[in-house]
Amino acid sequence: MDRLTNTIRPYAWGSTTAIPELLGVEPTGEPQAEMWMGAHPGAPSRSERGPLNEVIAADPERELGPESVAKFGPRLPFLFKILAAGAPLSLQVHPNLAQAKEGYEDEERRGVPIDAPHRNYKDANHKPELICALTPFDGLCGFRAPADAARLLEGLDVDSLKPYVDLLHAHPEDAALREILTAVLSADHDEMAATVTEAAAAAERLGGAYAPFAVLAHHFPGDPGVIAAMLLNHVQLQPGEALYLGAGVPHAYIQGMGVEIMANSDNVLRCGLTPKHVDVPELLRVVRFEPTDPGVLRPEADADGEEVYDTPIDEFRISRTVLAEGSAPRDLTARTPQVLLCTAGTVRAGECELAPGQSVFVPAGERTELSGSGTVFRATVVA
């Protein structure tokens, strides 16, 4: 079992206080957006045996187990994070596995540099992900029913939005959603900026259901993504609730701290709320244009009291264990690799005592007993 030292990423949207408060350290004054736990080559966790990606590469079957290696290859197939949003993230979508492979191979064939700002695909993998709230958490996930989006836009009483309202009343619904997103992202820049400015003023005045979009417009003045965001479901998670984000589902995080897990990929196609590259044709190829219920997940306890968040993919399985004072130790031994993260209290995983924000990597098959009083999130693989 390896105690992990993890990298904190200072992205501009990060909270300056949330991660320091969890770790019990003084804030630096700089944004601290994500703490990465895993073996991603961009910021691998470090252990006494060395960087985790190098530890795994030296003996994949010993560290990951033969089942995980057979299914996902000689690498940890997930990336585990603490995410702390002090400001909104970009509106984005992730490709499915076939789209990622096709897009990556195409850009490789065309010689697009891997670090080029207009490159869409950094790897050939998909990026399903789950966010579980540690604090009240605001986000956007999946398309609203077009009629609901039409009512929201209409309530702003902005003349230049009326053609979009008309589009949303068209049928079938998938065609209506495709047409309006295309129109919003392809509109004249100056005209759209003026529309967003007027819409933002109305949203600020109206408040209520419009308040999240006033926040977006404050951070991204004139950005067409503000109007695109109004097509999506606004979701407010309470601690312990989660969202699963599959391929093709547009989403954005607005504010809050959570535990996030995803397949080990960097593939992101942006829809707005960003100064970065937006590839509209490729985006339209990947987005699933269908109204969806955001599907807030609540964990289901198994016979041992482990609370599991049900997801439809195998690259990761995430669960939560809450240990009360004096409760019996829990056996978490598994045939696949694990990362254990303490988020409250003080717990002991094997010989490692963990305080909030501390984590360990457990090789496949290593006996793992959890004791103490606190909350532990467990990331592992379905194999």
PDB file of C-alpha atoms in Angstrom, residues 1-3 321-333 338-356 358-362 366-378:
ATOM      1  CA  MET A   1       0.000   0.000   0.000  1.00  0.00           C
ATOM      2  CA  ASP A   2       1.415   3.372  -1.028  1.00  0.00           C
ATOM      3  CA  ARG A   3       0.644   6.677   0.668  1.00  0.00           C
ATOM      4  CA  THR A 321     -17.775   4.092   3.176  1.00  0.00           C
ATOM      5  CA  VAL A 322     -18.851   5.989   6.291  1.00  0.00           C
ATOM      6  CA  LEU A 323     -17.370   4.588   9.474  1.00  0.00           C
ATOM      7  CA  ALA A 324     -18.946   5.544  12.794  1.00  0.00           C
ATOM      8  CA  GLU A 325     -16.966   5.680  16.024  1.00  0.00           C
ATOM      9  CA  GLY A 326     -16.503   2.133  17.295  1.00  0.00           C
ATOM     10  CA  SER A 327     -17.752   0.409  14.133  1.00  0.00           C
ATOM     11  CA  ALA A 328     -16.148  -2.864  13.046  1.00  0.00           C
ATOM     12  CA  PRO A 329     -13.296  -2.720  10.518  1.00  0.00           C
ATOM     13  CA  ARG A 330     -14.279  -3.186   6.848  1.00  0.00           C
ATOM     14  CA  ASP A 331     -12.457  -5.543   4.507  1.00  0.00           C
ATOM     15  CA  LEU A 332     -11.885  -3.760   1.160  1.00  0.00           C
ATOM     16  CA  THR A 333      -9.530  -6.315  -0.389  1.00  0.00           C
ATOM     17  CA  GLN A 338      -7.688   0.844  -5.690  1.00  0.00           C
ATOM     18  CA  VAL A 339      -7.235   4.442  -4.603  1.00  0.00           C
ATOM     19  CA  LEU A 340      -8.712   5.257  -1.189  1.00  0.00           C
ATOM     20  CA  LEU A 341      -9.397   8.905  -0.308  1.00  0.00           C
ATOM     21  CA  CYS A 342     -10.395  10.181   3.129  1.00  0.00           C
ATOM     22  CA  THR A 343     -12.729  13.200   3.041  1.00  0.00           C
ATOM     23  CA  ALA A 344     -13.752  13.437   6.714  1.00  0.00           C
ATOM     24  CA  GLY A 345     -12.603  12.199  10.115  1.00  0.00           C
ATOM     25  CA  THR A 346      -9.546  10.005  10.655  1.00  0.00           C
ATOM     26  CA  VAL A 347      -9.320   6.488   9.255  1.00  0.00           C
ATOM     27  CA  ARG A 348      -6.724   3.776   8.975  1.00  0.00           C
ATOM     28  CA  ALA A 349      -6.189   1.878   5.742  1.00  0.00           C
ATOM     29  CA  GLY A 350      -3.833  -0.966   6.538  1.00  0.00           C
ATOM     30  CA  GLU A 351      -0.876   0.712   8.246  1.00  0.00           C
ATOM     31  CA  CYS A 352      -1.634   4.170   6.825  1.00  0.00           C
ATOM     32  CA  GLU A 353      -3.553   6.695   8.899  1.00  0.00           C
ATOM     33  CA  LEU A 354      -5.478   9.104   6.682  1.00  0.00           C
ATOM     34  CA  ALA A 355      -6.791  12.583   7.465  1.00  0.00           C
ATOM     35  CA  PRO A 356      -9.097  14.541   5.127  1.00  0.00           C
ATOM     36  CA  GLN A 358      -5.072  12.125   2.122  1.00  0.00           C
ATOM     37  CA  SER A 359      -5.048   9.028  -0.074  1.00  0.00           C
ATOM     38  CA  VAL A 360      -3.371   5.681  -0.727  1.00  0.00           C
ATOM     39  CA  PHE A 361      -2.864   3.413  -3.727  1.00  0.00           C
ATOM     40  CA  VAL A 362      -3.585  -0.257  -3.034  1.00  0.00           C
ATOM     41  CA  GLU A 366      -3.378  -6.613  -1.374  1.00  0.00           C
ATOM     42  CA  ARG A 367      -5.245  -7.190   1.880  1.00  0.00           C
ATOM     43  CA  THR A 368      -6.978  -3.940   2.827  1.00  0.00           C
ATOM     44  CA  GLU A 369      -8.774  -3.305   6.095  1.00  0.00           C
ATOM     45  CA  LEU A 370     -10.422   0.016   6.840  1.00  0.00           C
ATOM     46  CA  SER A 371     -11.044   1.222  10.398  1.00  0.00           C
ATOM     47  CA  GLY A 372     -11.497   4.402  12.398  1.00  0.00           C
ATOM     48  CA  SER A 373     -14.173   7.085  12.221  1.00  0.00           C
ATOM     49  CA  GLY A 374     -14.715   9.034   9.018  1.00  0.00           C
ATOM     50  CA  THR A 375     -15.619   8.953   5.327  1.00  0.00           C
ATOM     51  CA  VAL A 376     -13.606   7.218   2.610  1.00  0.00           C
ATOM     52  CA  PHE A 377     -14.196   7.260  -1.148  1.00  0.00           C
ATOM     53  CA  ARG A 378     -12.926   4.196  -2.959  1.00  0.00           C
TER      54      ARG A 378
END
